[in-house]
């Protein structure tokens, strides 16, 4: 592996002490930063990271630390979230070794679960982290698919709970985050469980009408409600339409960040007119997946989690 010049990035947290100066952690850190700054290099960097994860990671603990580097960048850096989720899908598919059970994907989902369980604490102490996490979870929901090519129910359920959490504290930043997530994932979420979506949209309408928020935020929420009423801009559904053959996303990253020709990052305003048209609401589905839809190692991990919650 050729030498990679180290790049400083405050968004990636310091690893645990035993991995502070681990050369593999430094390599992954630098590549993640480079991908943030140069999204057009995704294919090249994804290949490099696949080689690192496949040949230079010898134990589960180092794998967890490397996943934490990617995860924290996805939570904290808007320009990384879209490609970060793509990277997670790529690594989940191409990094095949496991350590007595856990794979890259199962360890990634466990890291998502840990953050999910801390959402209420962060909502009061660090609400911007909850927003960043929710936006990254939305990108993961869009990008990660099962071996059958379907979105993960566990991510859908977690995402819906996160939207509910943000709606319970209706500040302008929280509500803008909800709107951004719904515009990317709403069509898919609506197709999977319409009745639960109805409940969320009812809550969203209440917040839009009663919460003391800015006029621009209120207009954004009303635009989301109108978008859902128009079937997310997709026209009337056909009789044979189902979640399996419904497009899952528009392939446009969340956070109103777009990549132009050559991978150049282009920003647009947080305005409903300027955002992607795929949108929606939530499902109180919980952090529990339909276990039979998951690969074996992922299913075992979350079956164990469910047992611990009983």
PDB file of N, CA and C in Angstrom, residues 58-145:
ATOM      1  N   UNK A  58      -6.907  -7.540  11.621  1.00  0.00           N
ATOM      2  CA  UNK A  58      -6.711  -8.894  12.130  1.00  0.00           C
ATOM      3  C   UNK A  58      -7.647  -9.264  13.271  1.00  0.00           C
ATOM      4  N   UNK A  59      -8.396  -8.308  13.799  1.00  0.00           N
ATOM      5  CA  UNK A  59      -9.273  -8.641  14.922  1.00  0.00           C
ATOM      6  C   UNK A  59     -10.507  -7.748  14.917  1.00  0.00           C
ATOM      7  N   UNK A  60     -11.504  -8.187  15.663  1.00  0.00           N
ATOM      8  CA  UNK A  60     -12.785  -7.485  15.714  1.00  0.00           C
ATOM      9  C   UNK A  60     -12.655  -6.096  16.305  1.00  0.00           C
ATOM     10  N   UNK A  61     -11.771  -5.920  17.288  1.00  0.00           N
ATOM     11  CA  UNK A  61     -11.663  -4.636  17.978  1.00  0.00           C
ATOM     12  C   UNK A  61     -11.115  -3.554  17.050  1.00  0.00           C
ATOM     13  N   UNK A  62     -10.143  -3.922  16.222  1.00  0.00           N
ATOM     14  CA  UNK A  62      -9.638  -2.956  15.250  1.00  0.00           C
ATOM     15  C   UNK A  62     -10.716  -2.644  14.214  1.00  0.00           C
ATOM     16  N   UNK A  63     -11.455  -3.661  13.795  1.00  0.00           N
ATOM     17  CA  UNK A  63     -12.554  -3.440  12.851  1.00  0.00           C
ATOM     18  C   UNK A  63     -13.566  -2.452  13.430  1.00  0.00           C
ATOM     19  N   UNK A  64     -13.911  -2.611  14.700  1.00  0.00           N
ATOM     20  CA  UNK A  64     -14.849  -1.685  15.336  1.00  0.00           C
ATOM     21  C   UNK A  64     -14.305  -0.258  15.321  1.00  0.00           C
ATOM     22  N   UNK A  65     -13.007  -0.107  15.576  1.00  0.00           N
ATOM     23  CA  UNK A  65     -12.418   1.226  15.614  1.00  0.00           C
ATOM     24  C   UNK A  65     -12.447   1.877  14.238  1.00  0.00           C
ATOM     25  N   UNK A  66     -12.196   1.107  13.206  1.00  0.00           N
ATOM     26  CA  UNK A  66     -12.229   1.652  11.849  1.00  0.00           C
ATOM     27  C   UNK A  66     -13.651   2.019  11.437  1.00  0.00           C
ATOM     28  N   UNK A  67     -14.600   1.200  11.837  1.00  0.00           N
ATOM     29  CA  UNK A  67     -16.005   1.522  11.570  1.00  0.00           C
ATOM     30  C   UNK A  67     -16.393   2.809  12.290  1.00  0.00           C
ATOM     31  N   UNK A  68     -15.871   3.000  13.508  1.00  0.00           N
ATOM     32  CA  UNK A  68     -16.166   4.223  14.258  1.00  0.00           C
ATOM     33  C   UNK A  68     -15.648   5.457  13.525  1.00  0.00           C
ATOM     34  N   UNK A  69     -14.490   5.338  12.869  1.00  0.00           N
ATOM     35  CA  UNK A  69     -13.953   6.463  12.101  1.00  0.00           C
ATOM     36  C   UNK A  69     -14.925   6.860  10.988  1.00  0.00           C
ATOM     37  N   UNK A  70     -15.407   5.875  10.242  1.00  0.00           N
ATOM     38  CA  UNK A  70     -16.357   6.143   9.157  1.00  0.00           C
ATOM     39  C   UNK A  70     -17.674   6.670   9.713  1.00  0.00           C
ATOM     40  N   UNK A  71     -18.149   6.053  10.787  1.00  0.00           N
ATOM     41  CA  UNK A  71     -19.433   6.433  11.375  1.00  0.00           C
ATOM     42  C   UNK A  71     -19.404   7.878  11.868  1.00  0.00           C
ATOM     43  N   UNK A  72     -18.363   8.245  12.612  1.00  0.00           N
ATOM     44  CA  UNK A  72     -18.296   9.596  13.167  1.00  0.00           C
ATOM     45  C   UNK A  72     -18.188  10.645  12.069  1.00  0.00           C
ATOM     46  N   UNK A  73     -17.488  10.315  10.998  1.00  0.00           N
ATOM     47  CA  UNK A  73     -17.421  11.262   9.890  1.00  0.00           C
ATOM     48  C   UNK A  73     -18.788  11.416   9.236  1.00  0.00           C
ATOM     49  N   UNK A  74     -19.524  10.328   9.146  1.00  0.00           N
ATOM     50  CA  UNK A  74     -20.870  10.398   8.586  1.00  0.00           C
ATOM     51  C   UNK A  74     -21.814  11.222   9.434  1.00  0.00           C
ATOM     52  N   UNK A  75     -21.673  11.131  10.741  1.00  0.00           N
ATOM     53  CA  UNK A  75     -22.515  11.903  11.652  1.00  0.00           C
ATOM     54  C   UNK A  75     -22.137  13.381  11.626  1.00  0.00           C
ATOM     55  N   UNK A  76     -20.841  13.660  11.579  1.00  0.00           N
ATOM     56  CA  UNK A  76     -20.386  15.028  11.789  1.00  0.00           C
ATOM     57  C   UNK A  76     -20.130  15.860  10.554  1.00  0.00           C
ATOM     58  N   UNK A  77     -19.982  15.233   9.402  1.00  0.00           N
ATOM     59  CA  UNK A  77     -19.570  15.973   8.209  1.00  0.00           C
ATOM     60  C   UNK A  77     -20.579  15.792   7.081  1.00  0.00           C
ATOM     61  N   UNK A  78     -21.275  16.869   6.758  1.00  0.00           N
ATOM     62  CA  UNK A  78     -22.344  16.809   5.758  1.00  0.00           C
ATOM     63  C   UNK A  78     -21.824  16.378   4.396  1.00  0.00           C
ATOM     64  N   UNK A  79     -20.609  16.777   4.044  1.00  0.00           N
ATOM     65  CA  UNK A  79     -20.078  16.461   2.723  1.00  0.00           C
ATOM     66  C   UNK A  79     -19.618  15.018   2.588  1.00  0.00           C
ATOM     67  N   UNK A  80     -19.679  14.252   3.678  1.00  0.00           N
ATOM     68  CA  UNK A  80     -19.262  12.848   3.633  1.00  0.00           C
ATOM     69  C   UNK A  80     -20.442  11.886   3.668  1.00  0.00           C
ATOM     70  N   UNK A  81     -21.602  12.337   4.129  1.00  0.00           N
ATOM     71  CA  UNK A  81     -22.692  11.402   4.450  1.00  0.00           C
ATOM     72  C   UNK A  81     -23.106  10.546   3.263  1.00  0.00           C
ATOM     73  N   UNK A  82     -23.302  11.156   2.134  1.00  0.00           N
ATOM     74  CA  UNK A  82     -23.773  10.406   0.965  1.00  0.00           C
ATOM     75  C   UNK A  82     -22.757   9.344   0.550  1.00  0.00           C
ATOM     76  N   UNK A  83     -21.518   9.764   0.331  1.00  0.00           N
ATOM     77  CA  UNK A  83     -20.484   8.807  -0.046  1.00  0.00           C
ATOM     78  C   UNK A  83     -20.128   7.881   1.107  1.00  0.00           C
ATOM     79  N   UNK A  84     -20.296   8.350   2.334  1.00  0.00           N
ATOM     80  CA  UNK A  84     -20.045   7.478   3.478  1.00  0.00           C
ATOM     81  C   UNK A  84     -20.992   6.297   3.504  1.00  0.00           C
ATOM     82  N   UNK A  85     -22.259   6.548   3.205  1.00  0.00           N
ATOM     83  CA  UNK A  85     -23.229   5.452   3.145  1.00  0.00           C
ATOM     84  C   UNK A  85     -22.941   4.535   1.963  1.00  0.00           C
ATOM     85  N   UNK A  86     -22.573   5.109   0.831  1.00  0.00           N
ATOM     86  CA  UNK A  86     -22.163   4.285  -0.318  1.00  0.00           C
ATOM     87  C   UNK A  86     -20.970   3.416   0.047  1.00  0.00           C
ATOM     88  N   UNK A  87     -20.039   4.002   0.785  1.00  0.00           N
ATOM     89  CA  UNK A  87     -18.853   3.261   1.208  1.00  0.00           C
ATOM     90  C   UNK A  87     -19.228   2.099   2.115  1.00  0.00           C
ATOM     91  N   UNK A  88     -20.157   2.330   3.030  1.00  0.00           N
ATOM     92  CA  UNK A  88     -20.597   1.258   3.928  1.00  0.00           C
ATOM     93  C   UNK A  88     -21.226   0.112   3.145  1.00  0.00           C
ATOM     94  N   UNK A  89     -22.023   0.426   2.139  1.00  0.00           N
ATOM     95  CA  UNK A  89     -22.605  -0.619   1.299  1.00  0.00           C
ATOM     96  C   UNK A  89     -21.512  -1.378   0.549  1.00  0.00           C
ATOM     97  N   UNK A  90     -20.547  -0.652   0.020  1.00  0.00           N
ATOM     98  CA  UNK A  90     -19.451  -1.278  -0.728  1.00  0.00           C
ATOM     99  C   UNK A  90     -18.634  -2.201   0.171  1.00  0.00           C
ATOM    100  N   UNK A  91     -18.267  -1.719   1.354  1.00  0.00           N
ATOM    101  CA  UNK A  91     -17.462  -2.533   2.266  1.00  0.00           C
ATOM    102  C   UNK A  91     -18.264  -3.714   2.792  1.00  0.00           C
ATOM    103  N   UNK A  92     -19.541  -3.488   3.081  1.00  0.00           N
ATOM    104  CA  UNK A  92     -20.375  -4.585   3.551  1.00  0.00           C
ATOM    105  C   UNK A  92     -20.476  -5.705   2.538  1.00  0.00           C
ATOM    106  N   UNK A  93     -20.427  -5.349   1.272  1.00  0.00           N
ATOM    107  CA  UNK A  93     -20.534  -6.347   0.200  1.00  0.00           C
ATOM    108  C   UNK A  93     -19.203  -7.019  -0.092  1.00  0.00           C
ATOM    109  N   UNK A  94     -18.100  -6.280   0.042  1.00  0.00           N
ATOM    110  CA  UNK A  94     -16.807  -6.771  -0.435  1.00  0.00           C
ATOM    111  C   UNK A  94     -15.838  -7.200   0.653  1.00  0.00           C
ATOM    112  N   UNK A  95     -16.070  -6.793   1.894  1.00  0.00           N
ATOM    113  CA  UNK A  95     -15.218  -7.255   2.999  1.00  0.00           C
ATOM    114  C   UNK A  95     -15.899  -8.478   3.590  1.00  0.00           C
ATOM    115  N   UNK A  96     -15.352  -9.634   3.333  1.00  0.00           N
ATOM    116  CA  UNK A  96     -16.069 -10.881   3.611  1.00  0.00           C
ATOM    117  C   UNK A  96     -15.627 -11.590   4.878  1.00  0.00           C
ATOM    118  N   UNK A  97     -14.443 -11.269   5.415  1.00  0.00           N
ATOM    119  CA  UNK A  97     -14.003 -12.028   6.576  1.00  0.00           C
ATOM    120  C   UNK A  97     -14.795 -11.634   7.808  1.00  0.00           C
ATOM    121  N   UNK A  98     -14.902 -12.564   8.748  1.00  0.00           N
ATOM    122  CA  UNK A  98     -15.594 -12.307  10.010  1.00  0.00           C
ATOM    123  C   UNK A  98     -14.733 -12.839  11.140  1.00  0.00           C
ATOM    124  N   UNK A  99     -15.049 -12.420  12.349  1.00  0.00           N
ATOM    125  CA  UNK A  99     -14.274 -12.802  13.526  1.00  0.00           C
ATOM    126  C   UNK A  99     -15.198 -13.543  14.471  1.00  0.00           C
ATOM    127  N   UNK A 100     -15.268 -14.858  14.271  1.00  0.00           N
ATOM    128  CA  UNK A 100     -16.154 -15.703  15.070  1.00  0.00           C
ATOM    129  C   UNK A 100     -17.600 -15.215  15.007  1.00  0.00           C
ATOM    130  N   UNK A 101     -18.004 -14.696  13.872  1.00  0.00           N
ATOM    131  CA  UNK A 101     -19.398 -14.304  13.704  1.00  0.00           C
ATOM    132  C   UNK A 101     -19.591 -12.918  13.133  1.00  0.00           C
ATOM    133  N   UNK A 102     -19.107 -11.843  13.805  1.00  0.00           N
ATOM    134  CA  UNK A 102     -19.398 -10.486  13.331  1.00  0.00           C
ATOM    135  C   UNK A 102     -18.717 -10.175  12.002  1.00  0.00           C
ATOM    136  N   UNK A 103     -19.452  -9.557  11.113  1.00  0.00           N
ATOM    137  CA  UNK A 103     -18.912  -9.068   9.848  1.00  0.00           C
ATOM    138  C   UNK A 103     -18.887  -7.545   9.889  1.00  0.00           C
ATOM    139  N   UNK A 104     -18.359  -6.941   8.837  1.00  0.00           N
ATOM    140  CA  UNK A 104     -18.358  -5.483   8.758  1.00  0.00           C
ATOM    141  C   UNK A 104     -19.764  -4.945   8.937  1.00  0.00           C
ATOM    142  N   UNK A 105     -20.718  -5.529   8.229  1.00  0.00           N
ATOM    143  CA  UNK A 105     -22.078  -4.989   8.256  1.00  0.00           C
ATOM    144  C   UNK A 105     -22.720  -5.144   9.628  1.00  0.00           C
ATOM    145  N   UNK A 106     -22.533  -6.294  10.266  1.00  0.00           N
ATOM    146  CA  UNK A 106     -23.150  -6.481  11.581  1.00  0.00           C
ATOM    147  C   UNK A 106     -22.524  -5.548  12.614  1.00  0.00           C
ATOM    148  N   UNK A 107     -21.206  -5.316  12.516  1.00  0.00           N
ATOM    149  CA  UNK A 107     -20.555  -4.392  13.441  1.00  0.00           C
ATOM    150  C   UNK A 107     -20.987  -2.953  13.170  1.00  0.00           C
ATOM    151  N   UNK A 108     -21.202  -2.613  11.919  1.00  0.00           N
ATOM    152  CA  UNK A 108     -21.717  -1.280  11.591  1.00  0.00           C
ATOM    153  C   UNK A 108     -23.100  -1.082  12.189  1.00  0.00           C
ATOM    154  N   UNK A 109     -23.977  -2.071  12.045  1.00  0.00           N
ATOM    155  CA  UNK A 109     -25.323  -1.952  12.599  1.00  0.00           C
ATOM    156  C   UNK A 109     -25.292  -1.886  14.120  1.00  0.00           C
ATOM    157  N   UNK A 110     -24.354  -2.586  14.738  1.00  0.00           N
ATOM    158  CA  UNK A 110     -24.219  -2.492  16.191  1.00  0.00           C
ATOM    159  C   UNK A 110     -23.807  -1.087  16.610  1.00  0.00           C
ATOM    160  N   UNK A 111     -22.910  -0.458  15.820  1.00  0.00           N
ATOM    161  CA  UNK A 111     -22.506   0.916  16.140  1.00  0.00           C
ATOM    162  C   UNK A 111     -23.688   1.864  15.977  1.00  0.00           C
ATOM    163  N   UNK A 112     -24.500   1.646  14.952  1.00  0.00           N
ATOM    164  CA  UNK A 112     -25.712   2.450  14.784  1.00  0.00           C
ATOM    165  C   UNK A 112     -26.650   2.259  15.966  1.00  0.00           C
ATOM    166  N   UNK A 113     -26.754   1.037  16.439  1.00  0.00           N
ATOM    167  CA  UNK A 113     -27.626   0.734  17.575  1.00  0.00           C
ATOM    168  C   UNK A 113     -27.170   1.459  18.838  1.00  0.00           C
ATOM    169  N   UNK A 114     -25.850   1.472  19.075  1.00  0.00           N
ATOM    170  CA  UNK A 114     -25.318   2.155  20.259  1.00  0.00           C
ATOM    171  C   UNK A 114     -25.684   3.633  20.242  1.00  0.00           C
ATOM    172  N   UNK A 115     -25.549   4.252  19.092  1.00  0.00           N
ATOM    173  CA  UNK A 115     -25.896   5.674  18.976  1.00  0.00           C
ATOM    174  C   UNK A 115     -27.393   5.876  19.138  1.00  0.00           C
ATOM    175  N   UNK A 116     -28.171   4.968  18.589  1.00  0.00           N
ATOM    176  CA  UNK A 116     -29.624   5.057  18.685  1.00  0.00           C
ATOM    177  C   UNK A 116     -30.079   5.036  20.137  1.00  0.00           C
ATOM    178  N   UNK A 117     -29.476   4.188  20.941  1.00  0.00           N
ATOM    179  CA  UNK A 117     -29.882   4.065  22.338  1.00  0.00           C
ATOM    180  C   UNK A 117     -29.530   5.300  23.152  1.00  0.00           C
ATOM    181  N   UNK A 118     -28.620   6.134  22.642  1.00  0.00           N
ATOM    182  CA  UNK A 118     -28.227   7.359  23.349  1.00  0.00           C
ATOM    183  C   UNK A 118     -28.942   8.593  22.810  1.00  0.00           C
ATOM    184  N   UNK A 119     -29.944   8.409  21.950  1.00  0.00           N
ATOM    185  CA  UNK A 119     -30.554   9.547  21.261  1.00  0.00           C
ATOM    186  C   UNK A 119     -31.207  10.538  22.214  1.00  0.00           C
ATOM    187  N   UNK A 120     -31.896  10.052  23.251  1.00  0.00           N
ATOM    188  CA  UNK A 120     -32.584  10.968  24.164  1.00  0.00           C
ATOM    189  C   UNK A 120     -31.588  11.813  24.950  1.00  0.00           C
ATOM    190  N   UNK A 121     -30.484  11.210  25.353  1.00  0.00           N
ATOM    191  CA  UNK A 121     -29.454  11.963  26.062  1.00  0.00           C
ATOM    192  C   UNK A 121     -28.870  13.051  25.162  1.00  0.00           C
ATOM    193  N   UNK A 122     -28.528  12.683  23.934  1.00  0.00           N
ATOM    194  CA  UNK A 122     -27.940  13.653  23.014  1.00  0.00           C
ATOM    195  C   UNK A 122     -28.941  14.731  22.611  1.00  0.00           C
ATOM    196  N   UNK A 123     -30.222  14.405  22.599  1.00  0.00           N
ATOM    197  CA  UNK A 123     -31.227  15.385  22.190  1.00  0.00           C
ATOM    198  C   UNK A 123     -31.187  16.612  23.088  1.00  0.00           C
ATOM    199  N   UNK A 124     -30.856  16.427  24.365  1.00  0.00           N
ATOM    200  CA  UNK A 124     -30.809  17.542  25.307  1.00  0.00           C
ATOM    201  C   UNK A 124     -29.409  18.139  25.435  1.00  0.00           C
ATOM    202  N   UNK A 125     -28.375  17.297  25.314  1.00  0.00           N
ATOM    203  CA  UNK A 125     -27.020  17.795  25.529  1.00  0.00           C
ATOM    204  C   UNK A 125     -26.308  18.176  24.237  1.00  0.00           C
ATOM    205  N   UNK A 126     -26.658  17.528  23.133  1.00  0.00           N
ATOM    206  CA  UNK A 126     -25.959  17.735  21.866  1.00  0.00           C
ATOM    207  C   UNK A 126     -26.917  17.483  20.699  1.00  0.00           C
ATOM    208  N   UNK A 127     -27.954  18.318  20.571  1.00  0.00           N
ATOM    209  CA  UNK A 127     -28.998  18.047  19.569  1.00  0.00           C
ATOM    210  C   UNK A 127     -28.476  18.016  18.140  1.00  0.00           C
ATOM    211  N   UNK A 128     -27.415  18.777  17.853  1.00  0.00           N
ATOM    212  CA  UNK A 128     -26.888  18.754  16.490  1.00  0.00           C
ATOM    213  C   UNK A 128     -26.328  17.377  16.134  1.00  0.00           C
ATOM    214  N   UNK A 129     -25.886  16.629  17.141  1.00  0.00           N
ATOM    215  CA  UNK A 129     -25.402  15.273  16.877  1.00  0.00           C
ATOM    216  C   UNK A 129     -26.562  14.354  16.493  1.00  0.00           C
ATOM    217  N   UNK A 130     -27.710  14.524  17.147  1.00  0.00           N
ATOM    218  CA  UNK A 130     -28.877  13.713  16.794  1.00  0.00           C
ATOM    219  C   UNK A 130     -29.288  13.998  15.351  1.00  0.00           C
ATOM    220  N   UNK A 131     -29.242  15.255  14.956  1.00  0.00           N
ATOM    221  CA  UNK A 131     -29.580  15.593  13.567  1.00  0.00           C
ATOM    222  C   UNK A 131     -28.589  14.957  12.598  1.00  0.00           C
ATOM    223  N   UNK A 132     -27.297  15.074  12.908  1.00  0.00           N
ATOM    224  CA  UNK A 132     -26.295  14.475  12.037  1.00  0.00           C
ATOM    225  C   UNK A 132     -26.451  12.973  11.942  1.00  0.00           C
ATOM    226  N   UNK A 133     -26.718  12.347  13.070  1.00  0.00           N
ATOM    227  CA  UNK A 133     -26.919  10.898  13.088  1.00  0.00           C
ATOM    228  C   UNK A 133     -28.155  10.505  12.284  1.00  0.00           C
ATOM    229  N   UNK A 134     -29.230  11.262  12.445  1.00  0.00           N
ATOM    230  CA  UNK A 134     -30.462  10.960  11.712  1.00  0.00           C
ATOM    231  C   UNK A 134     -30.249  11.085  10.208  1.00  0.00           C
ATOM    232  N   UNK A 135     -29.548  12.117   9.780  1.00  0.00           N
ATOM    233  CA  UNK A 135     -29.274  12.296   8.355  1.00  0.00           C
ATOM    234  C   UNK A 135     -28.402  11.168   7.810  1.00  0.00           C
ATOM    235  N   UNK A 136     -27.423  10.732   8.607  1.00  0.00           N
ATOM    236  CA  UNK A 136     -26.571   9.629   8.161  1.00  0.00           C
ATOM    237  C   UNK A 136     -27.355   8.322   8.122  1.00  0.00           C
ATOM    238  N   UNK A 137     -28.236   8.126   9.099  1.00  0.00           N
ATOM    239  CA  UNK A 137     -29.074   6.927   9.098  1.00  0.00           C
ATOM    240  C   UNK A 137     -29.978   6.906   7.866  1.00  0.00           C
ATOM    241  N   UNK A 138     -30.459   8.069   7.465  1.00  0.00           N
ATOM    242  CA  UNK A 138     -31.291   8.132   6.262  1.00  0.00           C
ATOM    243  C   UNK A 138     -30.492   7.720   5.032  1.00  0.00           C
ATOM    244  N   UNK A 139     -29.248   8.179   4.950  1.00  0.00           N
ATOM    245  CA  UNK A 139     -28.403   7.775   3.826  1.00  0.00           C
ATOM    246  C   UNK A 139     -28.123   6.277   3.867  1.00  0.00           C
ATOM    247  N   UNK A 140     -27.889   5.735   5.065  1.00  0.00           N
ATOM    248  CA  UNK A 140     -27.670   4.288   5.184  1.00  0.00           C
ATOM    249  C   UNK A 140     -28.922   3.520   4.775  1.00  0.00           C
ATOM    250  N   UNK A 141     -30.081   4.018   5.185  1.00  0.00           N
ATOM    251  CA  UNK A 141     -31.337   3.372   4.804  1.00  0.00           C
ATOM    252  C   UNK A 141     -31.485   3.337   3.285  1.00  0.00           C
ATOM    253  N   UNK A 142     -31.061   4.409   2.637  1.00  0.00           N
ATOM    254  CA  UNK A 142     -31.148   4.496   1.182  1.00  0.00           C
ATOM    255  C   UNK A 142     -30.141   3.565   0.505  1.00  0.00           C
ATOM    256  N   UNK A 143     -28.929   3.492   1.049  1.00  0.00           N
ATOM    257  CA  UNK A 143     -27.846   2.798   0.355  1.00  0.00           C
ATOM    258  C   UNK A 143     -27.713   1.327   0.729  1.00  0.00           C
ATOM    259  N   UNK A 144     -27.900   0.988   2.009  1.00  0.00           N
ATOM    260  CA  UNK A 144     -27.709  -0.395   2.437  1.00  0.00           C
ATOM    261  C   UNK A 144     -28.907  -1.238   2.033  1.00  0.00           C
ATOM    262  N   UNK A 145     -28.647  -2.372   1.426  1.00  0.00           N
ATOM    263  CA  UNK A 145     -29.725  -3.282   1.057  1.00  0.00           C
ATOM    264  C   UNK A 145     -29.346  -4.692   1.474  1.00  0.00           C
TER     265      UNK A 145
END
